[in-house]
mmCIF file of C-alpha atoms in Angstrom:
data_model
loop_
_atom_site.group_PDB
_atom_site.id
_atom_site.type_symbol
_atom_site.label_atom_id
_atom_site.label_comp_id
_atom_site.label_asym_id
_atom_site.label_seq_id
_atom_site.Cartn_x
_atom_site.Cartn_y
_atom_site.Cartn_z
ATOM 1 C CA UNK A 7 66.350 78.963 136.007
ATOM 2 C CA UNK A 8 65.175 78.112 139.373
ATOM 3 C CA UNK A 9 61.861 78.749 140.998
ATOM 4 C CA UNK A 10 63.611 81.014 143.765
ATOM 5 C CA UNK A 11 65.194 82.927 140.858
ATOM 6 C CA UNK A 12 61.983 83.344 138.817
ATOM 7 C CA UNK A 13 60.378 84.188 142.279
ATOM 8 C CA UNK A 14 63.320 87.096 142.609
ATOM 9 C CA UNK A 15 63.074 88.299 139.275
ATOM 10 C CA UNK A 16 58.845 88.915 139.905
ATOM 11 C CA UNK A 17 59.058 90.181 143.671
ATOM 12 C CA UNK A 18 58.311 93.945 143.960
ATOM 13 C CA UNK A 19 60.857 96.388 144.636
ATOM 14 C CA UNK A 20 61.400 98.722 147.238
ATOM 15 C CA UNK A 21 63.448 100.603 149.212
ATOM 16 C CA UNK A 22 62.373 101.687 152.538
ATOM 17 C CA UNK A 23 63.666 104.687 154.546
ATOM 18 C CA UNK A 24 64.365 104.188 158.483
ATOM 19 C CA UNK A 25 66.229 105.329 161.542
ATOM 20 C CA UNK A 26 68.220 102.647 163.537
ATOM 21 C CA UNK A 27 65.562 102.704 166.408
ATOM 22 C CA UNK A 28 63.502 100.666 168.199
ATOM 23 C CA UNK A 29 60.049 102.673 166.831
ATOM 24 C CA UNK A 30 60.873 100.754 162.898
ATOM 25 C CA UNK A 31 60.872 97.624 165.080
ATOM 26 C CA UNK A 32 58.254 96.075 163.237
ATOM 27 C CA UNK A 33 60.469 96.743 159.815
ATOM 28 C CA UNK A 34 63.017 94.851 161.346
ATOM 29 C CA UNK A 35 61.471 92.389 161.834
ATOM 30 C CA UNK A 36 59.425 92.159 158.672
ATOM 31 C CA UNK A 37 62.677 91.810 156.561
ATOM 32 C CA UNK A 38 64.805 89.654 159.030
ATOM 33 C CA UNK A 39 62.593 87.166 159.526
ATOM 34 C CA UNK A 40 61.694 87.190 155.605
ATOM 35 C CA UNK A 41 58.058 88.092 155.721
ATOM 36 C CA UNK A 42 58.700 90.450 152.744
ATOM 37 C CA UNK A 43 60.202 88.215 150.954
ATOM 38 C CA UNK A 44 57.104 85.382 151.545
ATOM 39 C CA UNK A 45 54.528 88.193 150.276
ATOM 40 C CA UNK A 46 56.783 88.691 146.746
ATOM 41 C CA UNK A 47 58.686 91.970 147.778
ATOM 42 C CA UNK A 48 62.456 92.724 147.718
ATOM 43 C CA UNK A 49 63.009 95.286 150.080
ATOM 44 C CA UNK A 50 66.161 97.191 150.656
ATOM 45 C CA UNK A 51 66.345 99.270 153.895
ATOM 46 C CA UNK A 52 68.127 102.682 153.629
ATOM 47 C CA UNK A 53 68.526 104.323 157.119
ATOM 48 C CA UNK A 54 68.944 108.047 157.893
ATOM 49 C CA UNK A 55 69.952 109.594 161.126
ATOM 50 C CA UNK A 56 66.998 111.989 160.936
ATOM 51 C CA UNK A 57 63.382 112.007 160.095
ATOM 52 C CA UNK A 58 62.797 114.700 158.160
ATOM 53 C CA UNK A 59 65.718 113.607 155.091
ATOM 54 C CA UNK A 60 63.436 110.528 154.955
ATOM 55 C CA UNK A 61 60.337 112.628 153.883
ATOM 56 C CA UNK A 62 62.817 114.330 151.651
ATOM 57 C CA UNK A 63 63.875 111.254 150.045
ATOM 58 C CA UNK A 64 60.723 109.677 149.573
ATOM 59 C CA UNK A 65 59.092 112.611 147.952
ATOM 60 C CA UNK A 66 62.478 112.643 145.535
ATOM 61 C CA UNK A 67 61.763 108.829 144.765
ATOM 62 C CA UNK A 68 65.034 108.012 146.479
ATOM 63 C CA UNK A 69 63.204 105.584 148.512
ATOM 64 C CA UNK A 70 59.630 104.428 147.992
ATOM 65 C CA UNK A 71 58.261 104.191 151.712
ATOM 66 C CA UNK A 72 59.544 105.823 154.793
ATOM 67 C CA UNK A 73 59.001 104.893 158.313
ATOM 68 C CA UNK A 74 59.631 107.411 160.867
ATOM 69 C CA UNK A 75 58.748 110.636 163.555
ATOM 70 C CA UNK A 76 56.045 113.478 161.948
ATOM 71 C CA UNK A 77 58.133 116.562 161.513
ATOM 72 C CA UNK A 78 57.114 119.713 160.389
ATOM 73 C CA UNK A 79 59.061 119.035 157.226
ATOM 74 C CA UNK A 80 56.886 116.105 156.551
ATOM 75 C CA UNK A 81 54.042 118.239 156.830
ATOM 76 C CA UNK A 82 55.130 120.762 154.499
ATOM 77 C CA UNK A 83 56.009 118.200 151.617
ATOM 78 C CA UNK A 84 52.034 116.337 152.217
ATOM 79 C CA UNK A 85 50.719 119.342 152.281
ATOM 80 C CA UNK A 86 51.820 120.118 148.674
ATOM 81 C CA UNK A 87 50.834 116.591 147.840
ATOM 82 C CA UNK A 88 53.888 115.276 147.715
ATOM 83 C CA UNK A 89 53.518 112.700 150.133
ATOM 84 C CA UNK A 90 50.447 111.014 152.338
ATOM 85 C CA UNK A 91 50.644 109.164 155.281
ATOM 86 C CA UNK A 92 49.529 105.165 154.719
ATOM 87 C CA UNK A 93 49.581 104.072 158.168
ATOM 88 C CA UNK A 94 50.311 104.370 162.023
ATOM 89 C CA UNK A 95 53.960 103.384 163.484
ATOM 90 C CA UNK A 96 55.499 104.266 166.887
ATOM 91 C CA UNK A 97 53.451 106.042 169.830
ATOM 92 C CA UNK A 98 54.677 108.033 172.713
ATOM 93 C CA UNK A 99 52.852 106.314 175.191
ATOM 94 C CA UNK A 100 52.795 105.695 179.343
ATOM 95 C CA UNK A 101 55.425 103.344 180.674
ATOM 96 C CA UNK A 102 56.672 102.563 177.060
ATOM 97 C CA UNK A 103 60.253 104.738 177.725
ATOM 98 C CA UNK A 104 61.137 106.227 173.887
ATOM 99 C CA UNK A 105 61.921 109.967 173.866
ATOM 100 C CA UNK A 106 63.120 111.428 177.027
ATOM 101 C CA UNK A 107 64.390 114.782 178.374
ATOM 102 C CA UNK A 108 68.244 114.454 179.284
ATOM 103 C CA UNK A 109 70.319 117.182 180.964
ATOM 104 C CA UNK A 110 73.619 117.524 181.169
ATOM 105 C CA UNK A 111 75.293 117.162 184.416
ATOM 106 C CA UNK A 112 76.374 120.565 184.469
ATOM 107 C CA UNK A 113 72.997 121.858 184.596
ATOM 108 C CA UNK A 114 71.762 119.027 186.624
ATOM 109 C CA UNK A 115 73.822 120.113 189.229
ATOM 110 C CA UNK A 116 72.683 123.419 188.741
ATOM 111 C CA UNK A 117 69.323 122.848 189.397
ATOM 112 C CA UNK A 118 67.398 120.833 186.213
ATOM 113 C CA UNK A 119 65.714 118.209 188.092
ATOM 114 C CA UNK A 120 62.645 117.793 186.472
ATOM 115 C CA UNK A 121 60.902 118.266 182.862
ATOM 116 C CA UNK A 122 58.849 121.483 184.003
ATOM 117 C CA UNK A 123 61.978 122.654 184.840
ATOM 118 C CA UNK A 124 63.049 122.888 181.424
ATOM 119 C CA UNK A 125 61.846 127.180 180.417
ATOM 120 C CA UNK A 126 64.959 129.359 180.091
ATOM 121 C CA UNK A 127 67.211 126.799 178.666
ATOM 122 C CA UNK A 128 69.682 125.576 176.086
ATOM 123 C CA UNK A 129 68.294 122.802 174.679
ATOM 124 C CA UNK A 130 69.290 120.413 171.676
ATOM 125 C CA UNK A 131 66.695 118.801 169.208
ATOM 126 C CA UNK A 132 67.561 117.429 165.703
ATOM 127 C CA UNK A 133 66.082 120.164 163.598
ATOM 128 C CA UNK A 134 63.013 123.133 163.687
ATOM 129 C CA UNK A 135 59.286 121.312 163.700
ATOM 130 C CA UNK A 136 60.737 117.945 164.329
ATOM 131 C CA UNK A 137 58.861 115.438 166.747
ATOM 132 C CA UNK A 138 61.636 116.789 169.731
ATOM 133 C CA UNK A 139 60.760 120.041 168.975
ATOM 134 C CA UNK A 140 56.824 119.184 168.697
ATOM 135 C CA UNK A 141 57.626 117.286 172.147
ATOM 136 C CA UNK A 142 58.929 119.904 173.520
ATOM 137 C CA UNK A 143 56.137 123.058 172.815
ATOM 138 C CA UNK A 144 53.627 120.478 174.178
ATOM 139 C CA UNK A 145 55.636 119.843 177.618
ATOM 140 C CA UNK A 146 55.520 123.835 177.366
ATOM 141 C CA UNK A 147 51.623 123.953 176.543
ATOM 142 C CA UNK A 148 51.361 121.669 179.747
ATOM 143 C CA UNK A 149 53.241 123.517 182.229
ATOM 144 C CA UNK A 150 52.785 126.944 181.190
ATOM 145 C CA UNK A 151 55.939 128.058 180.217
ATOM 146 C CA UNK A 152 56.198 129.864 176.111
ATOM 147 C CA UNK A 153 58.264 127.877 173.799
ATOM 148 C CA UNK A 154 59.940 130.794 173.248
ATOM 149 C CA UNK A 155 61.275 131.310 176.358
ATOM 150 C CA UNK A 156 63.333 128.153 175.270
ATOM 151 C CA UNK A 157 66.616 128.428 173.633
ATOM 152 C CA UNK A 158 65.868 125.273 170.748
ATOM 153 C CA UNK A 159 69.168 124.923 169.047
ATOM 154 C CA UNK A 160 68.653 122.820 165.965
ATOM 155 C CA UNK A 161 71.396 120.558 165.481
ATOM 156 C CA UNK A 162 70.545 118.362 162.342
ATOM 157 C CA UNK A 163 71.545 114.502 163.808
ATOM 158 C CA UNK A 164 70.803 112.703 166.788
ATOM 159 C CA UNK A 165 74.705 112.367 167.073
ATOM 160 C CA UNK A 166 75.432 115.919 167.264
ATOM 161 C CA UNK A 167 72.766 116.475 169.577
ATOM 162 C CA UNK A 168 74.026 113.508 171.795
ATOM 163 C CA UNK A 169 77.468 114.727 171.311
ATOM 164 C CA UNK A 170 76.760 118.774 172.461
ATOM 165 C CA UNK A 171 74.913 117.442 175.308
ATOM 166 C CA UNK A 172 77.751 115.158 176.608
ATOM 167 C CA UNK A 173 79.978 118.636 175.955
ATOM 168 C CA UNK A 174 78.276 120.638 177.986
ATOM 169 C CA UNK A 175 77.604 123.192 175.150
ATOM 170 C CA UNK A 176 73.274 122.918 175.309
ATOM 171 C CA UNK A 177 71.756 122.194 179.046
ATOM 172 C CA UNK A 178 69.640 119.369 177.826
ATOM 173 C CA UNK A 179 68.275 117.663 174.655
ATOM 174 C CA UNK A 180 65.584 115.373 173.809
ATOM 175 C CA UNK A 181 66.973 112.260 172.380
ATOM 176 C CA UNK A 182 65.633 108.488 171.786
ATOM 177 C CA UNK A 183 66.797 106.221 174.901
ATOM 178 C CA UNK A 184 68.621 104.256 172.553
ATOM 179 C CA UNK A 185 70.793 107.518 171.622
ATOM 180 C CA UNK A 186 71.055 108.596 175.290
ATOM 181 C CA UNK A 187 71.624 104.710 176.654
ATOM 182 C CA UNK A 188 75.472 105.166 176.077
ATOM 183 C CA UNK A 189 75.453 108.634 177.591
ATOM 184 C CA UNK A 190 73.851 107.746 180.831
ATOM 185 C CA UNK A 191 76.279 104.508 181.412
ATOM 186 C CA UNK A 192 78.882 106.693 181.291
ATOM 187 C CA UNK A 193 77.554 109.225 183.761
ATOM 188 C CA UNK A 194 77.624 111.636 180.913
ATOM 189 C CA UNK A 195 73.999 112.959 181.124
ATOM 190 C CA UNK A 196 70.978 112.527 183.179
ATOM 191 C CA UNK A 197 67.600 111.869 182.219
ATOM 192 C CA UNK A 198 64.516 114.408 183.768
ATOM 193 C CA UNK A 199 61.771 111.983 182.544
ATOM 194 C CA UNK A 200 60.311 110.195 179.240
ATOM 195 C CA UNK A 201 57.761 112.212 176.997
ATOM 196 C CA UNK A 202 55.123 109.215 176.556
ATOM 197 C CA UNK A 203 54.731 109.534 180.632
ATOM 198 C CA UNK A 204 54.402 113.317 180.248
ATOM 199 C CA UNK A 205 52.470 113.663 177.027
ATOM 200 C CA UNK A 206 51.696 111.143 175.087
ATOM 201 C CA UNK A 207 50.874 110.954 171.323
ATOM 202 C CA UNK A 208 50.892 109.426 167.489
ATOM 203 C CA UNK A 209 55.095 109.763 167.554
ATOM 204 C CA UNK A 210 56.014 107.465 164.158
ATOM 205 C CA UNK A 211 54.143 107.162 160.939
ATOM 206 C CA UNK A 212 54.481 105.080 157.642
ATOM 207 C CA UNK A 213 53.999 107.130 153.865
ATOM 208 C CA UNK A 214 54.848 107.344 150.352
ATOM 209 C CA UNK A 215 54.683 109.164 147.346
ATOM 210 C CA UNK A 216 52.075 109.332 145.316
ATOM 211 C CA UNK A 217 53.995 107.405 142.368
ATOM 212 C CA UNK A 218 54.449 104.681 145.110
ATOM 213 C CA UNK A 219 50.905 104.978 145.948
ATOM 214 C CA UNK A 220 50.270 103.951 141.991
ATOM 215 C CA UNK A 221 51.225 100.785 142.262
ATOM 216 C CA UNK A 222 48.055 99.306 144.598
ATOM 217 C CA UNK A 223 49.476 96.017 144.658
ATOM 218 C CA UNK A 224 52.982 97.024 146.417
ATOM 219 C CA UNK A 225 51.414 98.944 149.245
ATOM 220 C CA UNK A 226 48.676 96.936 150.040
ATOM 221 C CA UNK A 227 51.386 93.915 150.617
ATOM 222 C CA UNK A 228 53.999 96.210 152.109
ATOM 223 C CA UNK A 229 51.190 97.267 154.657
ATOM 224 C CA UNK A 230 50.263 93.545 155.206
ATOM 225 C CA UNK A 231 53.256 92.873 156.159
ATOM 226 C CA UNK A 232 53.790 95.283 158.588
ATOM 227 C CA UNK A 233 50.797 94.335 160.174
ATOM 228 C CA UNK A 234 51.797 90.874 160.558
ATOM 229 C CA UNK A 235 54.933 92.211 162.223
ATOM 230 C CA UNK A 236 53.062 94.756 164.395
ATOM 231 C CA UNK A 237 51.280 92.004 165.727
ATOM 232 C CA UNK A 238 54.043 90.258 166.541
ATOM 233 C CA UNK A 239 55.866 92.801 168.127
ATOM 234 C CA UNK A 240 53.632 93.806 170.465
ATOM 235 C CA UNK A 241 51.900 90.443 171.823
ATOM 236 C CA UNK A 242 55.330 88.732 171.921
ATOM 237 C CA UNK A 243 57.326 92.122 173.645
ATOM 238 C CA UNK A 244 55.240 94.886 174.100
ATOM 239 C CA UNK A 245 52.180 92.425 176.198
ATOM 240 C CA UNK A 246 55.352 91.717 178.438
ATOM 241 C CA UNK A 247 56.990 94.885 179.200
ATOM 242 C CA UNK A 248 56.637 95.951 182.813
ATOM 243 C CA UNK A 249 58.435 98.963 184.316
ATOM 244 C CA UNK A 250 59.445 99.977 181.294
ATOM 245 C CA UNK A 251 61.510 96.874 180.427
ATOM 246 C CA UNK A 252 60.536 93.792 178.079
ATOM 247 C CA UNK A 253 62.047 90.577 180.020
ATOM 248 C CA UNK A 254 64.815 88.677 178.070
ATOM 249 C CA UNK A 255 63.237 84.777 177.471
ATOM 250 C CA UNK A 256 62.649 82.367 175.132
ATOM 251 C CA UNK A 257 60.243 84.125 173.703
ATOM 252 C CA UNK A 258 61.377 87.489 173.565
ATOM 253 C CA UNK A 259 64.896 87.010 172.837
ATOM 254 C CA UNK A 260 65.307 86.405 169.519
ATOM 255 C CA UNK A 261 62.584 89.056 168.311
ATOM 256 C CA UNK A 262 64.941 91.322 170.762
ATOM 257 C CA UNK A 263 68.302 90.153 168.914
ATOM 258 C CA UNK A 264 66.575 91.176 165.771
ATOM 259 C CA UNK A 265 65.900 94.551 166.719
ATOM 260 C CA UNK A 266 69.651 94.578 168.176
ATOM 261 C CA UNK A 267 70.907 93.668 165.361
ATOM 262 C CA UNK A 268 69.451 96.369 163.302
ATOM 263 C CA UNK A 269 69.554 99.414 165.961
ATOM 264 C CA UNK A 270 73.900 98.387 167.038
ATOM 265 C CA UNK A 271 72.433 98.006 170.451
ATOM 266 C CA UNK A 272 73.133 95.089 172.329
ATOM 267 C CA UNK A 273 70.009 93.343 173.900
ATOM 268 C CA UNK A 274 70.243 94.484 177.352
ATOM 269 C CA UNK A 275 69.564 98.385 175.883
ATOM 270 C CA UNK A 276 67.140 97.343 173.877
ATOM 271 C CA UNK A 277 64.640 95.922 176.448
ATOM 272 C CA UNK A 278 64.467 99.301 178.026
ATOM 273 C CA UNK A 279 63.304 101.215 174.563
ATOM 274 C CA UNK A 280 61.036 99.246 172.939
ATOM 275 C CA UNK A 281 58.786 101.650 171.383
ATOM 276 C CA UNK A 282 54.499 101.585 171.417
ATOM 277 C CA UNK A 283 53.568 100.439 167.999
ATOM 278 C CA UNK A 284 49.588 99.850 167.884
ATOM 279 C CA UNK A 285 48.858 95.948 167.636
ATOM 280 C CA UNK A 286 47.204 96.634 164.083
ATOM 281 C CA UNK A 287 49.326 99.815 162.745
ATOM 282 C CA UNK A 288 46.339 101.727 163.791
ATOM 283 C CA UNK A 289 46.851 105.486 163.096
ATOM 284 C CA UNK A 290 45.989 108.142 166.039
ATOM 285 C CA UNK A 291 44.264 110.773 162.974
ATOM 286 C CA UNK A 292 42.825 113.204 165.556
ATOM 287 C CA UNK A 293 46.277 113.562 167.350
ATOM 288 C CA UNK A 294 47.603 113.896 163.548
ATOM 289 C CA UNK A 295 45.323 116.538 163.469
ATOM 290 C CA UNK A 296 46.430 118.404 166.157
ATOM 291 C CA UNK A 297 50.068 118.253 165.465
ATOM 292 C CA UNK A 298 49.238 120.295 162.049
ATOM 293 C CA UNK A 299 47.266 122.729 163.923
ATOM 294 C CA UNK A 300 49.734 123.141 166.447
ATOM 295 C CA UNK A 301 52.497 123.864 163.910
ATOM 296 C CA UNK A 302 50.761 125.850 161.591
ATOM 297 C CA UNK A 303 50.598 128.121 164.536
ATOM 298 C CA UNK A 304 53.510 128.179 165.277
ATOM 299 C CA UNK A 305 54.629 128.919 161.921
ATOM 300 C CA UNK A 306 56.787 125.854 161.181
ATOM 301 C CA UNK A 307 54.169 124.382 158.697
ATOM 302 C CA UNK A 308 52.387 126.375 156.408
ATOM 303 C CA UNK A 309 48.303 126.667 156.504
ATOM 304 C CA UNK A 310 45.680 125.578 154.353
ATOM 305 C CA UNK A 311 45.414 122.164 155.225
ATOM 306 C CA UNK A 312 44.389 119.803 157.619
ATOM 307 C CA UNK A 313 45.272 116.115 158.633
ATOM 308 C CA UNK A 314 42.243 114.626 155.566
ATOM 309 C CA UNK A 315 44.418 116.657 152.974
ATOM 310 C CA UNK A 316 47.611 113.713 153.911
ATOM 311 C CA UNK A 317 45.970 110.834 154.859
ATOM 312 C CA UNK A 318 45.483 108.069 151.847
ATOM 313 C CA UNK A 319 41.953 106.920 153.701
ATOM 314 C CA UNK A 320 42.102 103.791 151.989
ATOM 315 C CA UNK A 321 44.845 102.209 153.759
ATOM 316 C CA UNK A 322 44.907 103.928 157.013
ATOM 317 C CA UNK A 323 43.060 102.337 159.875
ATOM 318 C CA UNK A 324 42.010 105.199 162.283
ATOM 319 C CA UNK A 325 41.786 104.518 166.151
#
């Protein structure tokens, strides 16, 4: 037997739940550049084309760590202990384009111009208490419009959502750039503005089950490694984004073509969605905080706890 067979045979397993965006870009790179594979894991990615089946999954053990948005569903399942948050991952954040509002040009035309704009209409999200949805009530908590003055139609995929806007069935939806790149080149939907400009907060996490959270010696090199890759990310493309757009060099380009390869973007998208991630995979806790309280009142996630109850305090940093 070889030493790189013996060294397969010992790595840790684990399978890792993720959308194809830009906010796991850190992920990406982690496992195409082999750092997972230097600290003794074997991961296997499994990617969803929603947040909330990942919490479902890794609470079912049908992958051991996710990566995504906070949704109310992912609320629900930590609050029952079923789950807890392990670290910090994507941020809406000022000048970092990631979620926007899009409208379709139907309504545009009509009159939907701006984000404030946005009370009395149809308008798609992936599903109830998701981080669109969450985006949404707080655009509505800023300019003074009810939530529920808002037709939210719930439409389970960031494809179908894409795909109803571009049909002229909703008047807008919030979608990732990446999602809503392809739309806009085709003149099939126009965006009102981006979410981190308009209200920014602690978008993405990283968690696992509490089985996972058993075995000390997987996390704690999982979480190494995506600290090593945070780092990366953001002092070789997020310290050189300006306007919204990471330049295409030397340095940035193959780091870009990684997170191409893994999002079926081609470079030139990616550079205008390349999501905040916090240089050290720091965790926003307060802004955690406030999501539950928010939700609980709103009756998507159900009381009794707050953001401590999730939280595995021994691996999170807090900012």
């Amino acid at each position: 037997m070889s030493l790189s067979d013996a060294s397969c045979q010992t790595a840790l397993k684990a399978k890792v739940g993720v959308l194809r965006l830009s906010s796991s870009a850190p992920v990406f790179i982690a496992q195409d550049k082999g750092y997972f594979k230097d600290a003794g894991l074997d991961i296997e990615l499994k990617f969803f084309d929603a947040a909330q089946p990942i919490a479902v999954a890794v609470t079912s053990g049908d992958v051991d760590f996710g990566v995504t948005a906070f949704t109310a569903g992912l609320y629900n399942l930590a609050g029952k202990g079923t789950l807890k948050v392990i670290g910090g991952m994507s941020r809406e954040k000022a000048g970092y384009p990631l979620i926007g509002y899009f409208a379709s040009n139907n309504a545009w035309a009509a009159g939907l111009k701006t984000p404030k704009d946005l009370a009395g209409k149809r308008i798609a999200v992936t599903q109830v208490g998701s981080s669109f949805h969450y985006s949404l009530g707080l655009l509505a908590d800023k300019y003074g419009f009810k939530l529920s003055d808002v037709k939210v139609l719930p439409l389970q995929s960031l494809s179908n959502a894409a795909a109803a806007l571009k049909g002229e069935t909703v008047d807008a939806a919030l979608l990732p750039v990446s999602t809503a790149r392809t739309l806009m080149d085709a003149d099939g939907a126009k965006l009102l503005g981006w979410v981190g400009d308009e209200t920014p907060w602690q978008l993405g996490a990283v968690f696992a089950s509490p089985k996972t959270l058993s075995g000390k010696a997987l996390v704690t090199k999982f979480l190494a490694v995506l600290a090593r890759a945070d780092r990366e990310y953001h002092d070789v493309i997020l310290a050189a984004v300006a306007d919204g757009k990471a330049p295409i060099d030397d340095k940035t380009k193959p780091l870009l073509e990684i997170i191409a390869k893994y999002t079926n973007l081609p470079v030139e998208q990616v550079v205008g969605n390349c999501a905040y991630i916090d240089p050290e995979g720091k965790l926003d806790v307060k802004n955690v905080g406030n999501q539950i309280a928010w939700l609980q009142e709103q009756g998507f996630v159900d009381k009794g706890f707050d953001a401590n109850a999730i939280i595995a305090n021994e691996y999170v940093k807090p900012d």
